[in-house]
Amino acid sequence: DQQVKQNSPSLSVQEGRISILNCDYTNSMFDYFLWYKKYPAEGPTFLISISSIKDKNEDGRFTVFLNKSAKHLSLHIVPSQPGDSAVYFCAASANNAGNMLTFGGGTRLMVKP
Amino acid sequence: EAGVTQFPSHSVIEKGQTVTLRCDPISGHDNLYWYRRVMGKEIKFLLHFVKESKQDESGMPNNRFLAERTGGTYSTLKVQPAELEDSGVYFCASSPGAWAEQFFGPGTRLTVL
């Protein structure tokens, strides 16, 4: 039973345009959400996070939006760059479960020059 | 500052053999986590150490898996005996505090033939 889902396995975007990666969750106990970026043969690298008390968090070209009522979050990258091409994982944690991260299946982003 | 390191990077063993994976966390990080990703699926939590104590091992699949963190520094994950379904990438992560960002190692790719 997957509690965090990324329904798009891949996304292709033109350089300079906006990339929007989506993530849905089912566990209402999740209160902290993260996005990780992963290049081949490397481990996931933390990108940006958001607490459930917020609905938006911005860091440079990256913005994460959280819609708690819809149990949905999204990562916006603007403008997209070829170096952003990687697999992006959405992850969530719950205060009553320590800091265990529950990951989605990942979305492969390809930014074309 | 050195990141999380894992050894070996790749291990190929036959079904029924034993394999031991090692993780060296970032110096000073009390929290150490093991995750694994099998065949392109989501990354799944295995267990969480705080120093040398197992805080949460709810994700360990069965008793063929044994994790240790003697002295609260590096950790080992032993699979004995290995089965075909154990193939995947095993990630280790560490964090300075329970609610801090987790830093991931590059992973060990385990192939069981």
GROMACS .gro file of C-alpha atoms in nm, chain A residues 2 32 36 38 41-44 46 87 89 93-105, chain B residues 33 35 37 40-43 45 48 56 58 91 95 97-107:
model
   48
    2GLN     CA    1   0.184   0.305  -0.129
   32TYR     CA    2   0.662   1.716   0.684
   36TYR     CA    3   1.503   1.480  -0.316
   38LYS     CA    4   1.887   1.181  -0.764
   41ALA     CA    5   2.489   0.611  -0.936
   42GLU     CA    6   2.445   0.869  -0.662
   43GLY     CA    7   2.231   0.883  -0.352
   44PRO     CA    8   1.931   1.116  -0.323
   46PHE     CA    9   1.791   1.696  -0.043
   87VAL     CA   10   1.496   1.161  -1.091
   89PHE     CA   11   1.156   1.179  -0.527
   93SER     CA   12   0.739   1.191   0.744
   94ALA     CA   13   0.507   1.186   1.043
   95ASN     CA   14   0.578   1.329   1.385
   96ASN     CA   15   0.464   1.007   1.550
   97ALA     CA   16   0.698   0.793   1.339
   98GLY     CA   17   1.033   0.946   1.420
   99ASN     CA   18   1.211   1.070   1.113
  100MET     CA   19   1.138   0.773   0.891
  101LEU     CA   20   1.089   0.893   0.535
  102THR     CA   21   0.823   0.742   0.310
  103PHE     CA   22   0.914   0.791  -0.054
  104GLY     CA   23   0.720   0.807  -0.376
  105GLY     CA   24   0.832   0.610  -0.680
  146TYR     CA   25   1.911   0.514   0.855
  148TYR     CA   26   1.673   0.229   0.308
  150ARG     CA   27   1.513   0.044  -0.351
  153GLY     CA   28   1.284   0.071  -0.983
  154LYS     CA   29   1.022   0.086  -0.710
  155GLU     CA   30   1.005   0.343  -0.433
  156ILE     CA   31   1.281   0.379  -0.178
  158PHE     CA   32   1.277   0.253   0.499
  161HIS     CA   33   1.685   0.385   1.217
  169ASP     CA   34   1.288   0.183   1.472
  171SER     CA   35   0.982  -0.169   1.151
  204PHE     CA   36   2.105   0.337   0.078
  208SER     CA   37   2.140   1.323   1.015
  210GLY     CA   38   1.920   1.526   1.480
  211ALA     CA   39   1.596   1.334   1.457
  212TRP     CA   40   1.422   1.611   1.262
  213ALA     CA   41   1.711   1.731   1.054
  214GLU     CA   42   1.767   1.674   0.685
  215GLN     CA   43   1.893   1.326   0.599
  216PHE     CA   44   2.210   1.303   0.393
  217PHE     CA   45   2.227   0.997   0.172
  218GLY     CA   46   2.522   0.788   0.065
  219PRO     CA   47   2.570   0.670  -0.295
  220GLY     CA   48   2.419   0.330  -0.220
   0.00000   0.00000   0.00000
